[in-house]
mmCIF file of C-alpha atoms in Angstrom:
data_model
loop_
_atom_site.group_PDB
_atom_site.id
_atom_site.type_symbol
_atom_site.label_atom_id
_atom_site.label_comp_id
_atom_site.label_asym_id
_atom_site.label_seq_id
_atom_site.Cartn_x
_atom_site.Cartn_y
_atom_site.Cartn_z
ATOM 1 C CA UNK A 1 64.118 8.533 10.684
ATOM 2 C CA UNK A 2 65.666 10.489 7.832
ATOM 3 C CA UNK A 3 69.334 10.031 7.070
ATOM 4 C CA UNK A 4 71.625 11.388 4.420
ATOM 5 C CA UNK A 5 75.236 11.619 3.388
ATOM 6 C CA UNK A 6 77.296 14.756 3.792
ATOM 7 C CA UNK A 7 80.920 15.647 4.248
ATOM 8 C CA UNK A 8 80.258 17.001 7.695
ATOM 9 C CA UNK A 9 81.769 20.320 6.715
ATOM 10 C CA UNK A 10 79.649 23.380 6.593
ATOM 11 C CA UNK A 11 80.358 26.035 4.028
ATOM 12 C CA UNK A 12 81.891 23.654 1.483
ATOM 13 C CA UNK A 13 84.210 25.260 -1.033
ATOM 14 C CA UNK A 14 82.475 23.568 -3.959
ATOM 15 C CA UNK A 15 80.666 25.883 -6.305
ATOM 16 C CA UNK A 16 77.217 25.191 -7.651
ATOM 17 C CA UNK A 17 77.231 24.028 -11.268
ATOM 18 C CA UNK A 18 76.673 26.703 -13.871
ATOM 19 C CA UNK A 19 73.305 26.691 -15.573
ATOM 20 C CA UNK A 20 73.356 25.488 -19.182
ATOM 21 C CA UNK A 21 73.970 28.142 -21.761
ATOM 22 C CA UNK A 22 71.337 28.902 -24.328
ATOM 23 C CA UNK A 23 72.052 27.985 -27.899
ATOM 24 C CA UNK A 24 70.830 26.063 -30.854
ATOM 25 C CA UNK A 25 70.802 22.263 -30.521
ATOM 26 C CA UNK A 26 73.580 20.526 -32.421
ATOM 27 C CA UNK A 27 74.099 17.022 -33.731
ATOM 28 C CA UNK A 28 76.760 14.721 -32.465
ATOM 29 C CA UNK A 29 78.447 14.064 -29.196
ATOM 30 C CA UNK A 30 78.262 11.158 -26.828
ATOM 31 C CA UNK A 31 76.302 10.348 -23.735
ATOM 32 C CA UNK A 32 77.126 7.953 -20.933
ATOM 33 C CA UNK A 33 74.339 6.592 -18.794
ATOM 34 C CA UNK A 34 73.562 4.094 -16.105
ATOM 35 C CA UNK A 35 70.502 1.910 -15.840
ATOM 36 C CA UNK A 36 68.811 -0.208 -13.219
ATOM 37 C CA UNK A 37 69.083 -3.359 -15.287
ATOM 38 C CA UNK A 38 70.774 -4.920 -18.250
ATOM 39 C CA UNK A 39 69.428 -6.052 -21.569
ATOM 40 C CA UNK A 40 70.739 -9.123 -23.313
ATOM 41 C CA UNK A 41 70.521 -7.127 -26.534
ATOM 42 C CA UNK A 42 68.416 -4.735 -28.591
ATOM 43 C CA UNK A 43 66.385 -6.838 -31.026
ATOM 44 C CA UNK A 44 62.775 -6.290 -29.927
ATOM 45 C CA UNK A 45 61.426 -9.767 -30.717
ATOM 46 C CA UNK A 46 64.403 -11.629 -29.232
ATOM 47 C CA UNK A 47 65.670 -9.797 -26.152
ATOM 48 C CA UNK A 48 63.894 -9.336 -22.808
ATOM 49 C CA UNK A 49 63.837 -5.762 -21.543
ATOM 50 C CA UNK A 50 63.129 -4.822 -17.961
ATOM 51 C CA UNK A 51 62.190 -1.276 -16.947
ATOM 52 C CA UNK A 52 65.718 0.185 -17.324
ATOM 53 C CA UNK A 53 66.435 -1.234 -20.779
ATOM 54 C CA UNK A 54 62.928 -0.296 -21.921
ATOM 55 C CA UNK A 55 63.711 3.346 -21.178
ATOM 56 C CA UNK A 56 66.822 3.056 -23.340
ATOM 57 C CA UNK A 57 64.932 1.196 -26.095
ATOM 58 C CA UNK A 58 62.430 4.072 -26.251
ATOM 59 C CA UNK A 59 65.275 6.320 -27.365
ATOM 60 C CA UNK A 60 66.431 3.905 -30.079
ATOM 61 C CA UNK A 61 63.121 2.661 -31.481
ATOM 62 C CA UNK A 62 59.822 4.431 -32.089
ATOM 63 C CA UNK A 63 56.816 2.355 -30.984
ATOM 64 C CA UNK A 64 53.814 2.007 -33.256
ATOM 65 C CA UNK A 65 51.605 3.308 -30.421
ATOM 66 C CA UNK A 66 51.982 5.027 -27.051
ATOM 67 C CA UNK A 67 49.762 5.876 -24.104
ATOM 68 C CA UNK A 68 48.378 9.408 -24.265
ATOM 69 C CA UNK A 69 48.152 11.787 -21.301
ATOM 70 C CA UNK A 70 44.453 10.885 -21.160
ATOM 71 C CA UNK A 71 45.247 7.187 -20.731
ATOM 72 C CA UNK A 72 44.214 6.106 -24.216
ATOM 73 C CA UNK A 73 46.216 4.397 -26.915
ATOM 74 C CA UNK A 74 47.502 6.909 -29.447
ATOM 75 C CA UNK A 75 49.312 6.277 -32.727
ATOM 76 C CA UNK A 76 53.018 7.149 -32.560
ATOM 77 C CA UNK A 77 55.041 5.685 -35.425
ATOM 78 C CA UNK A 78 51.665 4.758 -36.847
ATOM 79 C CA UNK A 79 49.410 7.538 -38.059
ATOM 80 C CA UNK A 80 46.229 5.547 -37.391
ATOM 81 C CA UNK A 81 44.783 2.140 -36.573
ATOM 82 C CA UNK A 82 41.742 1.249 -38.697
ATOM 83 C CA UNK A 83 39.670 -1.838 -37.792
ATOM 84 C CA UNK A 84 37.077 -3.635 -39.874
ATOM 85 C CA UNK A 85 33.509 -3.755 -38.504
ATOM 86 C CA UNK A 86 34.112 -6.593 -36.045
ATOM 87 C CA UNK A 87 37.723 -5.642 -35.100
ATOM 88 C CA UNK A 88 39.198 -8.879 -36.469
ATOM 89 C CA UNK A 89 41.242 -7.128 -39.172
ATOM 90 C CA UNK A 90 43.317 -4.032 -38.444
ATOM 91 C CA UNK A 91 45.086 -1.716 -40.859
ATOM 92 C CA UNK A 92 48.068 0.094 -39.394
ATOM 93 C CA UNK A 93 48.634 3.270 -41.399
ATOM 94 C CA UNK A 94 52.167 4.628 -40.980
ATOM 95 C CA UNK A 95 53.388 8.194 -40.803
ATOM 96 C CA UNK A 96 55.075 9.299 -44.038
ATOM 97 C CA UNK A 97 58.683 10.398 -44.396
ATOM 98 C CA UNK A 98 60.147 8.423 -41.483
ATOM 99 C CA UNK A 99 63.454 6.576 -41.860
ATOM 100 C CA UNK A 100 65.506 4.140 -39.827
ATOM 101 C CA UNK A 101 68.980 5.163 -38.703
ATOM 102 C CA UNK A 102 70.465 3.367 -41.731
ATOM 103 C CA UNK A 103 68.353 5.463 -44.133
ATOM 104 C CA UNK A 104 65.858 2.689 -44.971
ATOM 105 C CA UNK A 105 62.285 4.017 -45.067
ATOM 106 C CA UNK A 106 59.889 2.988 -42.312
ATOM 107 C CA UNK A 107 57.295 1.591 -44.695
ATOM 108 C CA UNK A 108 54.700 -1.170 -44.747
ATOM 109 C CA UNK A 109 57.196 -3.828 -45.850
ATOM 110 C CA UNK A 110 59.570 -3.023 -42.974
ATOM 111 C CA UNK A 111 56.810 -2.896 -40.363
ATOM 112 C CA UNK A 112 55.149 -6.084 -41.637
ATOM 113 C CA UNK A 113 58.509 -7.889 -41.451
ATOM 114 C CA UNK A 114 59.064 -6.692 -37.895
ATOM 115 C CA UNK A 115 55.540 -7.612 -36.729
ATOM 116 C CA UNK A 116 55.768 -11.010 -38.436
ATOM 117 C CA UNK A 117 58.959 -11.762 -36.495
ATOM 118 C CA UNK A 118 57.098 -11.298 -33.190
ATOM 119 C CA UNK A 119 54.817 -14.258 -34.033
ATOM 120 C CA UNK A 120 57.249 -17.120 -33.293
ATOM 121 C CA UNK A 121 59.840 -16.381 -30.551
ATOM 122 C CA UNK A 122 59.074 -17.749 -27.074
ATOM 123 C CA UNK A 123 59.224 -14.192 -25.716
ATOM 124 C CA UNK A 124 56.190 -12.999 -27.700
ATOM 125 C CA UNK A 125 54.419 -16.016 -29.205
ATOM 126 C CA UNK A 126 51.528 -16.039 -26.701
ATOM 127 C CA UNK A 127 50.762 -12.336 -27.090
ATOM 128 C CA UNK A 128 50.739 -12.752 -30.861
ATOM 129 C CA UNK A 129 48.745 -16.031 -30.896
ATOM 130 C CA UNK A 130 45.540 -14.398 -32.257
ATOM 131 C CA UNK A 131 47.444 -12.980 -35.248
ATOM 132 C CA UNK A 132 46.906 -15.171 -38.319
ATOM 133 C CA UNK A 133 48.344 -12.881 -40.971
ATOM 134 C CA UNK A 134 50.500 -9.804 -41.471
ATOM 135 C CA UNK A 135 50.915 -8.189 -44.878
ATOM 136 C CA UNK A 136 52.003 -4.980 -46.529
ATOM 137 C CA UNK A 137 48.945 -3.844 -48.492
ATOM 138 C CA UNK A 138 49.684 -3.812 -52.232
ATOM 139 C CA UNK A 139 49.547 -0.342 -53.727
ATOM 140 C CA UNK A 140 49.889 1.459 -50.375
ATOM 141 C CA UNK A 141 53.469 1.634 -49.066
ATOM 142 C CA UNK A 142 52.296 2.950 -45.690
ATOM 143 C CA UNK A 143 49.558 0.392 -44.857
ATOM 144 C CA UNK A 144 50.015 -2.910 -42.997
ATOM 145 C CA UNK A 145 47.061 -5.291 -42.619
ATOM 146 C CA UNK A 146 46.908 -7.593 -39.608
ATOM 147 C CA UNK A 147 44.334 -10.391 -39.529
ATOM 148 C CA UNK A 148 43.246 -11.934 -36.226
ATOM 149 C CA UNK A 149 41.423 -15.182 -35.461
ATOM 150 C CA UNK A 150 38.928 -13.290 -33.301
ATOM 151 C CA UNK A 151 37.668 -9.751 -32.685
ATOM 152 C CA UNK A 152 40.053 -7.707 -30.533
ATOM 153 C CA UNK A 153 38.853 -4.172 -29.840
ATOM 154 C CA UNK A 154 41.923 -3.133 -27.850
ATOM 155 C CA UNK A 155 44.452 -4.648 -30.285
ATOM 156 C CA UNK A 156 46.442 -1.392 -30.836
ATOM 157 C CA UNK A 157 47.327 -1.374 -27.105
ATOM 158 C CA UNK A 158 49.626 -4.313 -27.873
ATOM 159 C CA UNK A 159 51.847 -1.899 -29.797
ATOM 160 C CA UNK A 160 52.501 0.318 -26.753
ATOM 161 C CA UNK A 161 54.723 -2.468 -25.405
ATOM 162 C CA UNK A 162 57.940 -4.027 -26.663
ATOM 163 C CA UNK A 163 55.807 -5.653 -29.386
ATOM 164 C CA UNK A 164 55.351 -2.232 -30.970
ATOM 165 C CA UNK A 165 59.039 -1.440 -31.404
ATOM 166 C CA UNK A 166 60.060 -1.682 -35.041
ATOM 167 C CA UNK A 167 63.617 -2.616 -36.008
ATOM 168 C CA UNK A 168 65.062 -1.906 -39.454
ATOM 169 C CA UNK A 169 64.928 -4.803 -41.931
ATOM 170 C CA UNK A 170 68.741 -4.976 -41.956
ATOM 171 C CA UNK A 171 68.794 -5.626 -38.189
ATOM 172 C CA UNK A 172 65.870 -8.073 -38.377
ATOM 173 C CA UNK A 173 67.398 -10.130 -41.211
ATOM 174 C CA UNK A 174 70.816 -10.215 -39.538
ATOM 175 C CA UNK A 175 69.259 -11.130 -36.171
ATOM 176 C CA UNK A 176 71.690 -8.585 -34.755
ATOM 177 C CA UNK A 177 70.969 -8.092 -31.076
ATOM 178 C CA UNK A 178 73.932 -5.810 -30.378
ATOM 179 C CA UNK A 179 73.617 -3.049 -33.007
ATOM 180 C CA UNK A 180 70.092 -1.633 -32.863
ATOM 181 C CA UNK A 181 68.771 0.143 -35.944
ATOM 182 C CA UNK A 182 65.556 1.940 -35.109
ATOM 183 C CA UNK A 183 63.895 5.223 -35.968
ATOM 184 C CA UNK A 184 64.129 6.820 -32.520
ATOM 185 C CA UNK A 185 65.947 10.047 -31.716
ATOM 186 C CA UNK A 186 69.178 8.328 -30.605
ATOM 187 C CA UNK A 187 71.370 5.645 -32.112
ATOM 188 C CA UNK A 188 74.218 3.394 -30.993
#
């Protein structure tokens, strides 16, 4: 059985909405939205996000990696993932010229701080258990080195999830769950 809602009147006097007008995009404005769930906050290593909040988080934060149309892990905020020979050490090379909403550069120090924070909270500690070290590589402001206690060939796939969302150092240090500062296309 198929059912629907209607006013019961045929030939309603309502007009169809006008199509959007063409024009150049412009900055500013507001958007109101609804979601299928609530988030307790917007600090990636602290707050649990269900499907609805994850959609919103994707507009606020850029993930280090994303799934490609072919079903493979592709760098996103990262430019590349470079393993050592046995896949127990990974270098995450970041895209240049990316900034957080507060103007801070998305660099190795910021990403290393964010990844390091994922190592201890109950929300993410088990996923990050193989990680034994995270460091910004000296002399290369766009390279983060992650050392694991075992080989992990699919390690970059971890960064397609909430564990790959990078918050600005100012949000991380303040442990601010209510004012997200990411590098995504939208901001609070």
